[in-house]
Short mmCIF file of C-alpha atoms in Angstrom, two decimals:
data_model
loop_
_atom_site.label_atom_id
_atom_site.label_comp_id
_atom_site.label_asym_id
_atom_site.label_seq_id
_atom_site.Cartn_x
_atom_site.Cartn_y
_atom_site.Cartn_z
CA MET A 1 -2.03 -15.70 41.79
CA THR A 2 -5.78 -16.02 40.56
CA LEU A 3 -6.67 -17.15 37.06
CA SER A 4 -7.89 -13.76 36.10
CA ALA A 5 -4.42 -12.42 37.23
CA THR A 6 -2.54 -14.83 35.60
CA LEU A 7 -4.09 -13.73 32.38
CA ALA A 8 -4.07 -10.21 32.83
CA GLU A 9 -0.16 -10.50 33.32
CA LEU A 10 -0.07 -12.66 29.96
CA VAL A 11 -1.84 -9.76 28.20
CA ARG A 12 0.55 -7.30 29.71
CA ASP A 13 3.49 -9.52 28.46
CA PHE A 14 2.21 -10.11 24.93
CA ARG A 15 1.38 -6.35 24.39
CA ALA A 16 5.03 -5.68 25.44
CA ASN A 17 7.01 -8.46 23.84
CA GLY A 18 4.82 -10.16 21.47
CA ARG A 19 5.31 -10.52 17.62
CA ILE A 20 2.50 -9.65 15.29
CA VAL A 21 2.54 -9.55 11.35
CA ILE A 22 0.18 -7.93 9.19
CA VAL A 23 -0.04 -9.08 5.48
CA GLY A 24 -1.35 -6.41 3.52
CA ALA A 25 0.07 -2.86 3.29
CA SER A 26 -2.91 -1.05 1.99
CA LEU A 27 -5.80 0.69 3.96
CA ALA A 28 -6.91 -2.15 6.17
CA GLY A 29 -3.20 -3.19 7.14
CA LEU A 30 -2.08 0.52 7.78
CA ARG A 31 -5.47 1.18 10.00
CA GLY A 32 -4.66 -2.22 11.79
CA ALA A 33 -1.31 -1.06 12.73
CA GLU A 34 -2.09 2.15 14.21
CA ALA A 35 -4.66 0.70 16.43
CA LEU A 36 -2.41 -1.88 17.44
CA ARG A 37 -0.32 0.86 18.80
CA GLU A 38 -3.19 2.84 20.03
CA GLU A 39 -4.06 -0.27 22.03
CA GLY A 40 -0.90 -0.23 23.68
CA PHE A 41 0.71 -2.91 21.99
CA THR A 42 4.74 -2.09 21.95
CA GLY A 43 5.91 -5.58 20.72
CA SER A 44 7.34 -6.28 17.07
CA LEU A 45 5.30 -5.27 14.38
CA THR A 46 5.96 -6.37 10.62
CA ILE A 47 4.06 -5.32 7.67
CA ILE A 48 4.25 -6.97 4.39
CA GLY A 49 3.29 -5.76 1.11
CA ASP A 50 3.60 -7.12 -2.58
CA GLU A 51 3.49 -3.33 -3.98
CA PRO A 52 6.95 -1.27 -3.30
CA TYR A 53 4.75 1.40 -2.09
CA GLU A 54 3.49 2.56 1.08
CA PRO A 55 -0.28 2.27 1.82
CA TYR A 56 -2.40 4.76 -0.91
CA ASP A 57 -5.81 5.64 -1.12
CA ARG A 58 -7.63 3.54 -4.11
CA PRO A 59 -10.95 5.67 -4.66
CA PRO A 60 -9.40 8.46 -6.08
CA LEU A 61 -7.75 6.28 -8.84
CA SER A 62 -10.86 5.76 -10.94
CA LYS A 63 -12.06 9.75 -10.31
CA GLN A 64 -9.50 12.37 -9.95
CA VAL A 65 -6.39 10.51 -10.85
CA LEU A 66 -7.91 9.68 -14.25
CA LYS A 67 -9.28 13.17 -14.70
CA GLY A 68 -5.81 14.43 -14.39
CA TRP A 69 -6.36 16.44 -11.28
CA VAL A 70 -4.10 14.38 -8.84
CA PRO A 71 -1.09 12.37 -10.09
CA ALA A 72 -1.33 8.88 -8.88
CA ASP A 73 2.11 8.99 -6.81
CA HIS A 74 0.16 11.55 -4.77
CA THR A 75 -2.67 9.51 -3.21
CA ALA A 76 -0.79 8.17 -0.07
CA LEU A 77 -3.14 7.85 2.81
CA PRO A 78 -2.64 9.78 5.88
CA ARG A 79 -0.78 8.46 9.02
CA PHE A 80 -2.51 9.27 12.04
CA ARG A 81 0.31 8.07 14.40
CA GLU A 82 3.54 6.52 13.93
CA VAL A 83 3.50 2.61 13.91
CA GLU A 84 7.00 1.97 14.36
CA ALA A 85 6.91 -1.43 12.18
CA GLN A 86 9.33 -3.10 9.95
CA TRP A 87 8.14 -2.60 6.65
CA ARG A 88 8.66 -5.62 4.14
CA LEU A 89 7.41 -3.78 0.67
CA GLY A 90 7.52 -5.14 -2.84
CA VAL A 91 7.78 -8.81 -1.64
CA ALA A 92 4.73 -11.15 -1.74
CA ALA A 93 3.72 -13.47 1.07
CA ILE A 94 3.46 -16.93 -0.63
CA GLY A 95 2.53 -19.42 2.01
CA LEU A 96 1.60 -19.58 5.79
CA ASP A 97 2.39 -22.48 8.14
CA ARG A 98 0.04 -22.03 11.21
CA ALA A 99 1.96 -24.96 12.99
CA THR A 100 5.34 -23.10 13.26
CA LYS A 101 3.59 -19.72 12.77
CA GLN A 102 5.57 -18.40 10.07
CA VAL A 103 4.80 -16.41 6.90
CA ARG A 104 6.63 -17.63 4.01
CA LEU A 105 7.79 -14.95 1.49
CA ALA A 106 8.47 -14.83 -2.34
CA ASP A 107 12.39 -14.09 -1.64
CA GLY A 108 12.46 -17.25 0.54
CA GLU A 109 12.55 -15.55 4.11
CA GLN A 110 10.35 -16.93 6.84
CA VAL A 111 8.55 -14.37 8.83
CA PRO A 112 7.81 -15.46 12.54
CA TYR A 113 4.72 -14.42 14.41
CA ASP A 114 2.60 -14.80 17.56
CA ARG A 115 -0.66 -13.44 15.88
CA LEU A 116 -1.13 -12.47 12.16
CA LEU A 117 -3.57 -9.91 10.87
CA ILE A 118 -4.64 -11.07 7.31
CA ALA A 119 -5.30 -8.07 5.03
CA THR A 120 -4.35 -8.78 1.70
CA GLY A 121 -7.61 -7.53 -0.22
CA THR A 122 -8.37 -8.06 -3.61
CA ARG A 123 -7.03 -7.59 -7.27
CA ALA A 124 -8.22 -6.63 -10.32
CA ARG A 125 -9.65 -9.66 -12.83
CA GLN A 126 -7.90 -9.41 -15.82
CA TRP A 127 -9.13 -10.06 -19.40
CA PRO A 128 -9.26 -14.04 -19.65
CA ASP A 129 -7.29 -14.36 -22.87
CA PRO A 130 -3.68 -13.62 -22.14
CA ALA A 131 -2.71 -12.84 -25.65
CA GLU A 132 -5.34 -10.57 -26.02
CA ALA A 133 -4.82 -8.88 -22.39
CA ALA A 134 -1.08 -8.25 -23.23
CA LEU A 135 -2.30 -6.17 -26.23
CA GLU A 136 -1.34 -2.38 -26.04
CA GLY A 137 -4.03 -0.57 -24.93
CA VAL A 138 -5.66 -3.33 -22.86
CA PHE A 139 -5.96 -1.96 -18.85
CA SER A 140 -7.63 -2.99 -15.78
CA LEU A 141 -7.87 -0.79 -12.77
CA ARG A 142 -6.93 -1.54 -9.35
CA SER A 143 -3.54 -0.40 -8.23
CA ARG A 144 -1.62 2.81 -8.63
CA ASP A 145 0.27 1.81 -11.59
CA ASP A 146 -2.85 0.84 -13.25
CA ALA A 147 -4.26 4.18 -12.61
CA ALA A 148 -1.07 5.95 -13.82
CA ARG A 149 -0.89 4.06 -17.03
CA LEU A 150 -4.84 4.39 -17.80
CA GLN A 151 -4.56 8.07 -17.11
CA GLN A 152 -1.62 8.30 -19.92
CA ALA A 153 -3.86 6.70 -22.42
CA LEU A 154 -6.54 9.02 -21.99
CA ALA A 155 -4.38 12.14 -21.98
CA ALA A 156 -3.56 10.75 -25.28
CA ARG A 157 -7.00 11.32 -26.46
CA PRO A 158 -7.83 7.97 -27.77
CA SER A 159 -10.40 7.75 -30.58
CA ARG A 160 -12.86 5.60 -28.53
CA VAL A 161 -12.62 3.84 -25.13
CA LEU A 162 -14.33 0.42 -24.62
CA VAL A 163 -15.38 -0.16 -21.09
CA ILE A 164 -16.29 -4.21 -20.36
CA GLY A 165 -18.21 -4.34 -17.36
CA GLY A 166 -20.84 -1.85 -15.95
CA GLY A 167 -20.19 -2.10 -12.25
CA PHE A 168 -19.20 0.80 -10.33
CA ILE A 169 -15.45 0.78 -11.59
CA GLY A 170 -16.74 0.58 -15.33
CA SER A 171 -19.42 3.23 -14.85
CA GLU A 172 -17.02 5.77 -13.25
CA VAL A 173 -14.10 5.12 -15.80
CA ALA A 174 -17.10 5.76 -18.53
CA SER A 175 -18.05 8.99 -16.73
CA VAL A 176 -14.43 10.06 -16.60
CA CYS A 177 -14.35 9.58 -20.39
CA ARG A 178 -17.32 11.49 -21.27
CA GLU A 179 -16.07 14.47 -18.90
CA LEU A 180 -13.14 14.45 -21.02
CA ASP A 181 -15.13 14.37 -24.20
CA ILE A 182 -13.86 10.83 -25.24
CA PRO A 183 -16.12 8.75 -26.99
CA VAL A 184 -16.77 5.77 -25.15
CA THR A 185 -18.79 2.34 -25.46
CA LEU A 186 -19.74 0.43 -22.33
CA THR A 187 -20.79 -3.32 -22.81
CA GLU A 188 -22.67 -5.22 -19.72
CA ARG A 189 -23.69 -8.75 -19.92
CA GLY A 190 -26.73 -8.06 -17.48
CA SER A 191 -29.70 -5.82 -18.26
CA ALA A 192 -28.28 -2.58 -17.38
CA PRO A 193 -25.19 -1.06 -15.45
CA LEU A 194 -25.00 -1.64 -11.71
CA VAL A 195 -27.87 -4.17 -11.96
CA GLY A 196 -25.52 -6.64 -9.75
CA ALA A 197 -25.25 -3.99 -6.73
CA LEU A 198 -28.45 -2.08 -7.18
CA GLY A 199 -31.00 -4.20 -8.84
CA GLY A 200 -32.75 -3.64 -12.37
CA VAL A 201 -35.27 -0.74 -11.34
CA ILE A 202 -32.18 1.51 -10.48
CA GLY A 203 -29.95 -0.30 -13.13
CA GLU A 204 -32.59 1.25 -15.74
CA ILE A 205 -32.23 4.76 -14.24
CA ALA A 206 -28.35 4.25 -14.24
CA ALA A 207 -28.59 3.09 -17.96
CA GLN A 208 -30.56 6.18 -18.94
CA MET A 209 -28.26 8.43 -17.29
CA GLN A 210 -25.24 7.09 -19.10
CA ARG A 211 -26.89 7.24 -22.31
CA ASP A 212 -27.85 10.98 -21.81
CA HIS A 213 -24.43 11.73 -21.10
CA GLY A 214 -23.35 10.27 -24.61
CA VAL A 215 -22.27 6.87 -23.66
CA ASP A 216 -22.68 4.10 -26.32
CA LEU A 217 -24.39 1.57 -23.73
CA ARG A 218 -24.79 -1.98 -24.89
CA CYS A 219 -26.42 -4.06 -22.55
CA GLY A 220 -27.42 -8.00 -22.66
CA VAL A 221 -23.72 -8.49 -24.91
CA SER A 222 -20.55 -9.86 -24.32
CA VAL A 223 -17.15 -9.11 -25.31
CA ALA A 224 -16.11 -12.50 -27.31
CA SER A 225 -12.40 -11.50 -28.64
CA LEU A 226 -10.07 -8.20 -28.68
CA GLU A 227 -8.24 -7.78 -31.83
CA GLY A 228 -4.97 -5.86 -32.26
CA ASP A 229 -2.98 -4.47 -35.34
CA ALA A 230 0.47 -5.53 -36.47
CA ALA A 231 1.99 -3.47 -33.96
CA GLY A 232 0.35 -5.20 -31.05
CA HIS A 233 -2.07 -2.47 -30.15
CA VAL A 234 -5.69 -3.10 -29.58
CA ARG A 235 -8.11 -2.04 -32.20
CA ARG A 236 -11.49 -3.72 -32.12
CA ALA A 237 -13.57 -5.64 -29.98
CA ARG A 238 -16.30 -8.46 -31.40
CA LEU A 239 -19.16 -8.86 -29.41
CA SER A 240 -21.24 -11.65 -28.81
CA ASP A 241 -24.29 -10.25 -31.04
CA GLY A 242 -22.15 -10.13 -34.25
CA THR A 243 -21.03 -6.39 -33.97
CA THR A 244 -17.51 -4.69 -33.44
CA VAL A 245 -16.46 -1.68 -31.64
CA GLU A 246 -13.48 0.22 -32.91
CA ALA A 247 -11.44 1.24 -29.91
CA ASP A 248 -7.70 1.92 -29.03
CA VAL A 249 -8.18 1.92 -25.44
CA VAL A 250 -10.34 -0.97 -23.75
CA LEU A 251 -10.82 -1.34 -19.81
CA ALA A 252 -11.58 -4.66 -18.34
CA ALA A 253 -13.52 -3.81 -15.49
CA LEU A 254 -14.50 -7.40 -14.57
CA GLY A 255 -14.58 -7.22 -10.80
CA SER A 256 -11.91 -8.10 -8.35
CA ILE A 257 -10.32 -11.83 -7.06
CA ARG A 258 -9.56 -12.09 -3.45
CA ASN A 259 -6.01 -12.65 -2.81
CA VAL A 260 -6.36 -16.08 -0.53
CA GLU A 261 -3.89 -18.28 -3.14
CA TRP A 262 -0.94 -17.84 -0.72
CA LEU A 263 -2.89 -19.61 1.91
CA GLN A 264 -3.75 -22.81 0.05
CA GLY A 265 -2.25 -25.62 2.64
CA SER A 266 -2.69 -23.47 5.45
CA GLY A 267 -6.01 -25.17 6.89
CA LEU A 268 -7.98 -21.89 6.78
CA ALA A 269 -11.42 -21.37 5.42
CA ALA A 270 -10.08 -19.66 2.40
CA GLY A 271 -11.54 -19.65 -0.83
CA PHE A 272 -13.27 -17.81 -3.54
CA TRP A 273 -15.16 -15.20 -1.57
CA GLY A 274 -12.26 -14.52 1.10
CA VAL A 275 -11.24 -15.81 4.38
CA GLY A 276 -14.11 -17.23 6.74
CA CYS A 277 -13.96 -15.33 10.18
CA ASP A 278 -16.13 -14.41 12.88
CA ALA A 279 -17.32 -11.10 13.78
CA GLY A 280 -14.47 -10.28 15.93
CA GLY A 281 -12.05 -10.80 12.98
CA ARG A 282 -10.82 -14.53 14.35
CA ALA A 283 -10.32 -16.68 11.12
CA PHE A 284 -12.20 -19.97 10.84
CA ASP A 285 -10.29 -23.26 9.65
CA ILE A 286 -11.63 -25.50 7.38
CA ASN A 287 -13.75 -27.38 10.05
CA GLY A 288 -15.41 -24.09 11.20
CA VAL A 289 -13.36 -23.74 14.45
CA VAL A 290 -12.38 -20.53 15.43
CA THR A 291 -8.63 -19.61 15.57
CA ASP A 292 -6.62 -17.68 18.20
CA SER A 293 -3.78 -16.28 16.39
CA VAL A 294 -5.17 -15.59 12.76
CA TYR A 295 -7.28 -12.53 12.45
CA VAL A 296 -8.68 -11.18 8.91
CA ALA A 297 -9.69 -7.54 7.72
CA GLY A 298 -10.61 -5.61 5.13
CA ASP A 299 -12.12 -6.67 1.37
CA VAL A 300 -10.24 -10.23 2.04
CA ALA A 301 -12.45 -10.89 5.33
CA ARG A 302 -16.16 -12.52 5.11
CA ALA A 303 -17.91 -12.75 8.19
CA PRO A 304 -21.61 -13.23 9.75
CA HIS A 305 -23.94 -10.17 10.28
CA VAL A 306 -26.82 -10.28 12.46
CA LEU A 307 -29.03 -8.18 10.32
CA TYR A 308 -28.62 -10.42 7.34
CA GLU A 309 -29.63 -13.96 8.79
CA TYR A 310 -26.20 -14.38 9.80
CA GLN A 311 -25.13 -14.94 6.07
CA PHE A 312 -21.37 -14.50 5.65
CA LEU A 313 -21.13 -11.01 4.24
CA ALA A 314 -17.69 -10.28 1.96
CA MET A 315 -17.46 -6.15 1.66
CA GLU A 316 -15.17 -4.38 -0.53
CA HIS A 317 -15.75 -0.80 1.41
CA TRP A 318 -13.67 1.62 2.44
CA ASP A 319 -15.26 1.90 5.95
CA ASN A 320 -15.23 -2.07 6.45
CA ALA A 321 -11.59 -2.13 5.86
CA VAL A 322 -10.90 0.98 8.48
CA PHE A 323 -13.48 -0.27 11.15
CA GLY A 324 -12.62 -3.89 10.48
CA ALA A 325 -9.17 -3.47 11.05
CA GLU A 326 -9.44 -1.67 14.19
CA VAL A 327 -11.80 -4.26 15.84
CA ALA A 328 -9.52 -7.16 14.86
CA ALA A 329 -6.35 -5.08 16.30
CA HIS A 330 -8.35 -4.59 19.47
CA ASN A 331 -9.10 -8.22 19.90
CA MET A 332 -5.65 -9.37 19.12
CA VAL A 333 -4.23 -7.64 22.08
CA ASN A 334 -6.98 -8.50 24.38
CA LEU A 335 -9.33 -11.43 25.84
CA GLU A 336 -12.47 -12.20 26.64
CA PRO A 337 -14.80 -10.76 27.89
CA HIS A 338 -13.12 -7.87 26.24
CA TYR A 339 -13.49 -8.81 22.66
CA ARG A 340 -15.59 -6.47 20.11
CA PRO A 341 -17.61 -7.32 17.32
CA HIS A 342 -17.26 -5.81 13.87
CA LEU A 343 -21.03 -5.06 12.85
CA LEU A 344 -20.63 -2.44 10.24
CA LEU A 345 -23.64 -1.71 8.31
CA PRO A 346 -22.28 -1.47 4.71
CA GLY A 347 -22.26 1.64 2.69
CA PHE A 348 -20.70 3.32 -0.24
CA TRP A 349 -20.69 6.18 -2.58
CA SER A 350 -19.98 6.61 -6.20
CA GLY A 351 -19.77 9.71 -8.20
CA GLN A 352 -20.63 9.31 -11.93
CA PHE A 353 -22.17 11.50 -14.44
CA GLY A 354 -22.66 14.54 -12.25
CA VAL A 355 -24.51 12.46 -9.63
CA ASN A 356 -23.38 11.33 -6.07
CA ILE A 357 -24.84 7.58 -5.59
CA LYS A 358 -25.05 6.42 -1.68
CA SER A 359 -25.88 3.19 -0.57
CA VAL A 360 -26.47 1.76 2.99
CA GLY A 361 -27.28 -1.93 3.81
CA VAL A 362 -26.98 -4.74 1.25
CA PRO A 363 -29.51 -4.40 -1.62
CA PRO A 364 -28.87 -7.54 -3.27
CA PHE A 365 -30.43 -9.50 -0.01
CA ALA A 366 -33.72 -7.43 -1.06
CA ASP A 367 -36.69 -8.47 -3.25
CA GLU A 368 -38.37 -5.40 -3.29
CA ILE A 369 -37.93 -1.61 -3.87
CA VAL A 370 -39.82 1.58 -3.40
CA PHE A 371 -39.06 5.23 -3.95
CA THR A 372 -39.93 7.27 -0.79
CA GLN A 373 -38.39 10.74 -1.65
CA GLY A 374 -37.39 12.99 -4.44
CA SER A 375 -38.04 12.72 -8.27
CA VAL A 376 -36.60 10.00 -10.57
CA LYS A 377 -36.76 12.22 -13.66
CA ASP A 378 -34.44 14.66 -11.89
CA ARG A 379 -32.03 11.95 -10.78
CA CYS A 380 -32.63 13.48 -7.11
CA PHE A 381 -34.44 10.83 -5.04
CA ALA A 382 -34.22 8.05 -2.53
CA ALA A 383 -35.39 4.67 -2.51
CA ALA A 384 -35.63 1.78 0.15
CA TYR A 385 -35.16 -2.12 -0.24
CA GLY A 386 -37.04 -4.58 1.49
CA ARG A 387 -37.36 -8.25 2.34
CA ARG A 388 -40.20 -10.09 4.18
CA GLY A 389 -41.82 -7.06 5.50
CA ARG A 390 -38.43 -5.27 6.56
CA ILE A 391 -35.96 -2.49 5.37
CA VAL A 392 -32.73 -3.95 4.49
CA ALA A 393 -31.04 -1.35 2.48
CA ALA A 394 -31.26 2.11 0.93
CA VAL A 395 -29.85 4.24 -2.05
CA THR A 396 -29.77 7.59 -2.89
CA PHE A 397 -29.06 9.71 -5.82
CA ASP A 398 -27.93 13.39 -4.75
CA HIS A 399 -30.30 12.89 -1.71
CA GLY A 400 -27.50 11.59 0.50
CA LYS A 401 -28.48 13.63 3.53
CA TRP A 402 -31.31 11.26 4.38
CA LEU A 403 -29.05 8.37 4.40
CA GLU A 404 -28.56 8.12 8.12
CA TYR A 405 -32.06 8.21 8.73
CA TYR A 406 -32.58 4.93 6.55
CA ALA A 407 -29.69 3.39 8.26
CA HIS A 408 -31.23 3.90 11.59
CA LEU A 409 -34.25 2.01 10.52
CA ILE A 410 -32.15 -0.85 8.84
CA GLU A 411 -30.43 -1.11 12.35
CA GLU A 412 -33.63 -1.53 14.03
CA SER A 413 -35.14 -3.95 11.17
CA ALA A 414 -38.00 -1.37 10.93
CA ALA A 415 -40.99 -2.16 8.59
CA PHE A 416 -40.99 -2.08 4.98
CA PRO A 417 -41.83 0.19 3.28
CA PRO A 418 -40.64 2.81 5.83
CA PRO A 419 -42.34 6.07 6.49
CA PRO A 420 -40.64 8.95 4.43
CA PRO A 421 -38.57 11.20 6.67
CA GLY A 422 -39.12 14.43 4.49
CA TRP A 423 -42.05 16.68 2.32
CA ASP A 424 -40.72 15.74 -1.02
CA ARG A 425 -42.71 12.51 -1.57
CA PRO A 426 -42.98 10.83 -4.91
CA ASP A 427 -46.56 10.72 -6.50
CA VAL A 428 -46.35 6.60 -6.38
CA MET A 429 -44.92 4.89 -3.29
CA LYS A 430 -45.71 1.16 -4.29
CA PRO A 431 -43.08 -1.52 -3.68
CA VAL A 432 -42.03 -3.13 -6.68
CA PRO A 433 -39.76 -6.13 -7.41
CA ALA A 434 -36.11 -4.67 -7.34
CA GLU A 435 -35.15 -7.14 -10.19
CA PHE A 436 -31.66 -8.33 -8.94
CA PRO A 437 -30.12 -11.08 -11.39
CA ALA A 438 -31.07 -14.55 -10.31
CA PRO A 439 -28.20 -16.56 -8.91
CA GLY A 440 -25.81 -17.62 -11.66
CA VAL A 441 -26.76 -14.68 -14.22
CA PRO A 442 -23.51 -13.68 -15.39
CA THR A 443 -23.17 -9.86 -14.41
CA ALA A 444 -20.93 -7.70 -12.46
CA ILE A 445 -20.40 -8.94 -8.91
CA PRO A 446 -21.50 -6.35 -6.41
CA ASP A 447 -19.32 -4.97 -3.82
CA VAL A 448 -21.33 -6.56 -1.14
CA VAL A 449 -21.55 -10.29 -1.50
CA LEU A 450 -23.95 -12.41 0.50
CA THR A 451 -22.04 -15.93 0.85
CA GLY A 452 -24.25 -18.24 2.56
CA HIS A 453 -23.82 -19.49 6.37
CA ASP A 454 -21.07 -22.04 5.98
CA PRO A 455 -17.59 -20.47 7.02
CA ASN A 456 -15.77 -22.59 4.50
CA GLU A 457 -18.30 -22.36 1.81
CA ARG A 458 -16.72 -22.46 -2.05
CA ARG A 459 -18.77 -21.67 -4.59
CA ALA A 460 -18.26 -22.22 -8.22
CA GLU A 461 -15.63 -19.72 -9.39
CA PHE A 462 -16.90 -16.67 -11.31
CA ARG A 463 -15.01 -16.79 -14.94
CA PRO A 464 -16.22 -14.38 -16.99
CA ARG A 465 -15.68 -14.16 -20.94
CA GLY A 466 -16.72 -10.64 -21.11
CA HIS A 467 -19.56 -8.21 -19.88
#
C-alpha cells in the first residue's frame, strides 16, 4: 500500500471511529459540530458547555430582549442538521491534559478525545469591586440570564440607568433606554463612545448622536465607586471628576474576558487575548509549534491575517465564530493538502439610536480616515480607513449597501483614499487622522484586536476601574 493510500485509510478510519470533543456550547461550538457531521464524521462527538442551555443567539440580548420584544429564553440558535452529540451542559471544563488527551470537568469527570475544538468564547468583565458588584441593581450583559435580569429591571421603570462604558454593548443599551423613555447616563473614560473601535472622528459623531437622543454622556471620566442604600440596592455612583450620578440600575459594560483559565498548564499559547492558532484553526503551543490534535474557533481564537501584516487578530464577531468553526471542523477531519484557511475579513453591525452602523476590515489598524459618500450631518454616510497608502477598513451609517464595494477594495489592498462608488460624494474628501487612542490609553477594547506577531504574546492585563 502506498503512503497516500495509507493516509487516506487513516482519515477514513478516524471519520468513522474517532473521538472529537468540543468545549464551548455556543455559536462556534454548534456550527463546528454541524460542520463535522457535514464533512462525514460519524464518530463520537461530545459538546461541553458551562451554561445549562443549548446554544442561543447573543446579538438579540442587547436589543430585542431588553426592549421586551423577545423573551430571553426564545433566542435559541436554529439547527441546520442533527449533530447526534453527547451534550454535557451546565458543567465547566476546568483542565486539559494534552499528554493523555483528556478534558477535566468541574464534576470530576475526565472526557477523552482524539481531537479537540476549543470554542469557549468570552464572558463579561465584572465591576472590579466585589462588594459594589454585589449590590442589587448592578448588572453585566453577556449571557441569556444576564439579559433576562436586566430586562426585568428596565421594565420596572428605574429613575435612571447608569451605563459604564461606551463600547457597542454600552451604547446599544443606552439606545434601548432612550427608546423606553428611561433617563440614562453613559460614562466613558475615552474621548468619545466607540472611540476604541472606530476612532475619534467617528466617535464624535456617535457622541453627538447620543446627546441628540437625550443621553447624559460623560466622556473623559471614570466611575470611582458605586454606593448602595441600607437595603443593599445601588443608588449612586461617584465619578473621577468629583460629581455623582443618582441611578438605581447600573450596567458595567467593561468589555469581555476570554475564557482561557482552564487551559493553564496545558502548554498551549493561551493568554489574555485568547488561544493562538494558525489560519486553519490549529492551536499553537507555548513554543510556537502548531499542534495536530487541538483546534480553536470563535471569540477565543487569535490567528494571523494576511491583510494585516500577519498580525494575530482576536475577533468577537458572529461571522468569525461561524466560518472559523467550519474551517476548523474541515481541517480536523482532513490532512494536507486539503486544509483550508480561515481568512475572513472582519465585519460587524450595531443598531443604535435609529442608525444601522456597519463596518468591514480592521479600523484600529488605520491611521487615517476619509468620508467618501453621503452626509455626516444626516448620519447617512460611508467612510474609509487607510494605512500607508492602502485601504484597510470602512464604516457606514445607514449606508450599508456599499459595504461590499469597500470589502472588495480591502481584499485587493487597493489604494487609499479609494474612489467613491456612488454619486453622493461629500463636499470634502480629504483624509484626516482617524484619532484612535494611543496604546495603553484606557478605553473600551474594540471587537477586533491586533495582538502582534507572537503566537504566545501576553500583554499586560487590562484592569479597568471604570469607564
